Structures are given as C-alpha cells and as structure tokens.
Coordinates of N, CA, C and O in Angstrom, one line a residue:
M1 N 14.8 -8.0 8.5 CA 13.8 -8.6 7.7 C 13.2 -9.7 8.4 O 13.8 -10.5 8.9
N2 N 11.9 -9.8 8.2 CA 11.1 -11.0 8.9 C 10.8 -11.8 7.6 O 9.8 -11.5 7.0
N3 N 11.3 -13.0 7.5 CA 11.0 -14.0 6.5 C 10.6 -13.3 5.1 O 9.8 -13.7 4.3
G4 N 11.5 -12.4 4.7 CA 11.4 -11.8 3.4 C 10.6 -10.6 3.3 O 10.7 -9.9 2.5
I5 N 9.9 -10.2 4.4 CA 9.1 -8.9 4.4 C 9.7 -8.1 5.3 O 10.2 -8.3 6.5
K6 N 9.9 -6.8 4.8 CA 10.6 -5.8 5.7 C 9.8 -5.3 6.9 O 8.6 -5.3 7.0
E7 N 10.5 -5.1 8.1 CA 9.9 -4.8 9.3 C 9.1 -3.4 9.2 O 8.2 -3.2 9.8
E8 N 9.5 -2.7 8.3 CA 8.9 -1.4 7.7 C 7.3 -1.6 7.5 O 6.4 -0.9 7.9
V9 N 7.0 -2.7 6.8 CA 5.6 -3.0 6.5 C 4.8 -3.4 7.9 O 3.7 -2.8 7.9
F10 N 5.4 -4.0 8.7 CA 4.8 -4.4 9.9 C 4.4 -3.1 10.8 O 3.4 -2.8 11.5
D11 N 5.4 -2.3 10.7 CA 5.4 -1.0 11.4 C 4.3 -0.1 10.9 O 3.3 0.5 11.6
M12 N 4.1 -0.1 9.6 CA 3.2 0.6 8.8 C 1.6 0.1 9.2 O 0.8 0.9 9.4
I13 N 1.7 -1.2 9.2 CA 0.3 -1.8 9.4 C -0.2 -1.5 10.9 O -1.3 -1.2 11.1
S14 N 0.9 -1.6 11.7 CA 0.6 -1.3 13.2 C 0.3 -0.1 13.4 O -0.7 0.2 14.2
K15 N 0.6 1.1 12.7 CA 0.4 2.5 12.9 C -1.2 2.6 12.5 O -2.0 3.2 13.2
I16 N -1.6 1.9 11.4 CA -3.0 2.1 11.0 C -3.9 1.3 12.1 O -4.9 2.0 12.5
E17 N -3.4 0.1 12.5 CA -4.2 -0.7 13.4 C -4.5 0.2 14.8 O -5.5 0.0 15.4
N18 N -3.4 1.1 15.1 CA -3.5 1.7 16.4 C -4.2 3.1 16.2 O -4.4 3.7 17.3
E19 N -4.6 3.5 15.1 CA -5.2 4.7 14.7 C -6.6 4.8 15.3 O -7.4 3.9 15.1
S20 N -6.9 5.8 16.0 CA -8.1 6.0 16.6 C -9.4 6.2 15.7 O -10.5 5.9 15.9
T21 N -9.1 6.8 14.5 CA -10.1 7.1 13.6 C -10.5 5.9 12.6 O -11.2 6.1 11.9
V22 N -9.7 4.8 12.6 CA -9.8 3.6 11.8 C -11.1 2.8 12.4 O -10.9 2.4 13.6
P23 N -12.0 2.4 11.6 CA -13.0 1.5 12.0 C -12.6 0.2 12.4 O -11.5 -0.2 12.0
K24 N -13.4 -0.3 13.4 CA -12.9 -1.6 14.0 C -12.7 -2.8 13.1 O -11.8 -3.5 13.2
N25 N -13.8 -2.8 12.1 CA -13.5 -3.9 11.2 C -12.1 -3.9 10.4 O -11.6 -4.9 10.1
I26 N -11.8 -2.7 10.1 CA -10.4 -2.6 9.4 C -9.3 -3.0 10.4 O -8.2 -3.5 10.0
K27 N -9.3 -2.4 11.6 CA -8.3 -2.8 12.6 C -8.1 -4.2 12.7 O -7.1 -4.9 12.8
I28 N -9.4 -5.0 12.7 CA -9.2 -6.5 12.7 C -8.7 -7.1 11.5 O -7.8 -7.9 11.6
K29 N -8.9 -6.6 10.4 CA -8.4 -7.0 9.1 C -6.8 -6.8 9.1 O -6.0 -7.5 8.6
M30 N -6.4 -5.7 9.6 CA -5.0 -5.4 9.7 C -4.3 -6.3 10.6 O -3.1 -6.8 10.4
Q31 N -4.9 -6.6 11.8 CA -4.4 -7.6 12.7 C -4.1 -9.0 12.0 O -3.1 -9.6 12.2
S32 N -5.1 -9.4 11.4 CA -5.1 -10.6 10.7 C -4.0 -10.5 9.6 O -3.3 -11.6 9.4
M33 N -3.9 -9.6 8.8 CA -2.9 -9.4 7.9 C -1.6 -9.5 8.4 O -0.7 -10.2 7.6
I34 N -1.3 -8.9 9.6 CA 0.1 -9.2 10.1 C 0.3 -10.6 10.2 O 1.5 -11.2 10.1
L35 N -0.6 -11.3 10.9 CA -0.5 -12.8 11.3 C -0.2 -13.5 9.9 O 0.6 -14.4 9.9
D36 N -1.0 -13.1 9.0 CA -0.8 -13.9 7.7 C 0.4 -13.5 7.0 O 1.1 -14.6 6.5
L37 N 1.0 -12.4 7.1 CA 2.2 -12.2 6.4 C 3.4 -12.9 7.2 O 4.5 -13.2 6.6
K38 N 3.2 -13.2 8.6 CA 4.3 -13.7 9.3 C 4.1 -15.4 9.1 O 5.1 -16.0 9.8
E39 N 3.1 -15.8 8.6 CA 3.0 -17.3 8.6 C 4.0 -17.9 7.6 O 3.7 -17.8 6.4
E40 N 5.0 -18.6 8.0 CA 6.1 -19.1 7.3 C 5.9 -20.3 6.5 O 6.7 -20.7 5.7
E41 N 4.7 -20.9 6.9 CA 4.4 -22.2 6.1 C 4.0 -21.9 4.7 O 4.1 -22.9 4.0
K42 N 3.5 -20.8 4.3 CA 3.0 -20.3 3.0 C 4.2 -19.7 2.4 O 5.0 -18.8 2.9
E43 N 4.2 -19.8 1.0 CA 5.2 -19.1 0.2 C 5.0 -17.6 0.3 O 3.9 -17.1 0.6
L44 N 6.2 -17.0 0.3 CA 6.2 -15.4 0.4 C 5.3 -14.7 -0.7 O 4.5 -13.9 -0.4
D45 N 5.4 -15.3 -2.0 CA 4.6 -14.6 -2.9 C 3.1 -14.7 -2.8 O 2.4 -13.8 -2.9
F46 N 2.8 -15.9 -2.2 CA 1.3 -16.1 -1.8 C 0.9 -15.2 -0.6 O -0.1 -14.5 -0.8
R47 N 1.7 -15.0 0.5 CA 1.3 -14.1 1.6 C 1.4 -12.7 1.0 O 0.3 -12.1 1.4
I48 N 2.2 -12.1 0.2 CA 2.3 -10.8 -0.3 C 1.0 -10.7 -1.0 O 0.3 -9.6 -1.0
N49 N 0.6 -11.6 -2.2 CA -0.5 -11.2 -2.9 C -1.8 -11.3 -2.3 O -2.7 -10.4 -2.5
R50 N -1.9 -12.2 -1.2 CA -3.0 -12.1 -0.4 C -3.2 -10.8 0.4 O -4.2 -10.3 0.5
A51 N -2.1 -10.3 0.9 CA -2.1 -9.0 1.6 C -2.5 -7.8 0.7 O -3.3 -6.9 1.0
L52 N -2.0 -8.0 -0.5 CA -2.2 -6.9 -1.6 C -3.7 -6.8 -1.9 O -4.3 -5.8 -2.0
Q53 N -4.2 -8.1 -2.1 CA -5.8 -8.3 -2.4 C -6.6 -7.6 -1.2 O -7.6 -6.8 -1.4
E54 N -6.1 -7.9 0.1 CA -6.9 -7.4 1.2 C -6.8 -5.8 1.4 O -7.7 -5.2 1.6
L55 N -5.5 -5.3 1.2 CA -5.3 -4.0 1.2 C -6.2 -3.2 0.1 O -6.7 -2.1 0.3
D56 N -6.2 -3.8 -1.0 CA -7.1 -3.2 -2.1 C -8.5 -3.2 -1.6 O -9.2 -2.0 -1.9
E57 N -9.0 -4.2 -1.1 CA -10.5 -4.2 -0.7 C -10.5 -3.2 0.5 O -11.5 -2.4 0.5
I58 N -9.6 -2.9 1.5 CA -9.6 -2.2 2.5 C -9.7 -0.7 2.0 O -10.4 0.2 2.4
S59 N -8.8 -0.4 1.0 CA -8.7 1.0 0.6 C -10.0 1.4 -0.2 O -10.3 2.6 -0.4
E60 N -10.9 0.5 -0.5 CA -12.2 0.9 -1.1 C -13.3 1.2 -0.1 O -14.3 1.5 -0.4
D61 N -13.0 1.0 1.1 CA -14.1 1.2 2.2 C -14.4 2.6 2.3 O -13.4 3.4 2.5
A62 N -15.6 3.0 2.1 CA -16.1 4.2 2.3 C -15.9 4.9 3.6 O -15.8 6.2 3.6
N63 N -15.7 4.2 4.6 CA -15.5 4.7 6.0 C -14.1 4.9 6.4 O -13.8 5.5 7.5
L64 N -13.2 4.7 5.5 CA -11.9 4.8 5.7 C -11.4 6.3 5.5 O -11.6 6.7 4.6
P65 N -10.7 6.8 6.6 CA -10.2 8.2 6.4 C -9.2 8.3 5.3 O -8.5 7.4 5.0
D66 N -9.2 9.4 4.5 CA -8.3 9.6 3.3 C -6.9 9.4 3.6 O -6.1 8.8 2.8
Y67 N -6.4 10.1 4.7 CA -5.0 9.9 5.0 C -4.6 8.4 5.3 O -3.4 8.0 5.1
V68 N -5.5 7.6 5.9 CA -5.2 6.1 6.2 C -5.1 5.4 4.8 O -4.3 4.5 4.6
R69 N -6.1 5.9 3.8 CA -5.9 5.3 2.5 C -4.5 5.6 1.8 O -3.8 4.5 1.3
T70 N -4.0 6.7 2.1 CA -2.8 7.0 1.6 C -1.6 6.1 2.2 O -0.8 5.6 1.5
Q71 N -1.8 5.8 3.6 CA -0.9 5.1 4.2 C -1.1 3.7 3.6 O 0.0 2.9 3.5
I72 N -2.2 3.1 3.3 CA -2.5 1.8 2.8 C -1.6 1.7 1.3 O -1.0 0.7 1.1
W73 N -1.8 2.8 0.6 CA -1.1 2.8 -0.8 C 0.4 2.5 -0.5 O 1.1 2.1 -1.3
A74 N 1.0 3.2 0.4 CA 2.5 3.1 0.9 C 2.8 1.8 1.1 O 3.7 1.3 0.8
I75 N 2.0 1.1 1.9 CA 2.2 -0.3 2.2 C 2.2 -1.2 1.0 O 3.1 -2.1 0.8
V76 N 1.4 -0.9 0.1 CA 1.2 -1.6 -1.2 C 2.5 -1.4 -1.9 O 3.0 -2.4 -2.4
S77 N 3.0 -0.3 -2.1 CA 4.2 0.0 -2.7 C 5.3 -0.7 -2.2 O 6.1 -1.4 -2.9
V78 N 5.4 -0.8 -0.8 CA 6.4 -1.5 -0.3 C 6.3 -3.1 -0.5 O 7.3 -3.8 -0.9
L79 N 5.2 -3.6 -0.4 CA 5.0 -5.0 -0.8 C 5.3 -5.3 -2.1 O 5.8 -6.4 -2.4
E80 N 4.8 -4.6 -3.1 CA 5.1 -4.7 -4.5 C 6.5 -4.8 -4.8 O 7.0 -5.4 -5.6
S81 N 7.4 -4.0 -4.1 CA 8.9 -3.8 -4.3 C 9.5 -5.3 -3.8 O 10.7 -5.5 -4.3
I82 N 8.7 -6.0 -2.9 CA 9.5 -7.1 -2.5 C 9.2 -8.3 -3.4 O 10.1 -9.3 -3.5
E83 N 8.2 -8.3 -4.2 CA 7.8 -9.4 -5.2 C 9.0 -9.6 -6.2 O 9.5 -8.6 -6.7

C-alpha cells in the first residue's frame, strides 16, 4: 500500500493512461490524479474525494470509450472501499 491507497488503484489508472484509444485530455487528467493521490501532505480522505470527483467528471466525457468507462467505475469502487 502507498500511503493508504492500494497499489491496485495506481495500476488501474496507469492502464487507462497507457490505452491508445483514450483521448489525450483524459490521459493528462489520469497522470495528474496519480500525482494527487500520492501527495502525502494532504489528508487521505481529501485525496480520495478529489479523485472520485475527477473520475466522475471523466466518466461523463462523451469521447471516452465504453470499456474505459467501466474501468473507471472499477477504480471508483476500489477508492470508495478505502474510505
């Protein structure tokens, strides 16, 4: 575990980030999310809530492939189980 967040979450985010069909703006958001989740100066709950909000916004993107949306929901489930 990395500061309370399962390594599985980072692996799942990285898979989306490296997917060729994912739009560039979403890849950038995913990179930023990894950095935010690893930022130990902020409380764990704050980092998780921020990531959940970002994931919710990303999942509503019309350009997002459906299978990636499903992967995002899986990340949300894992993050919600940490809270």
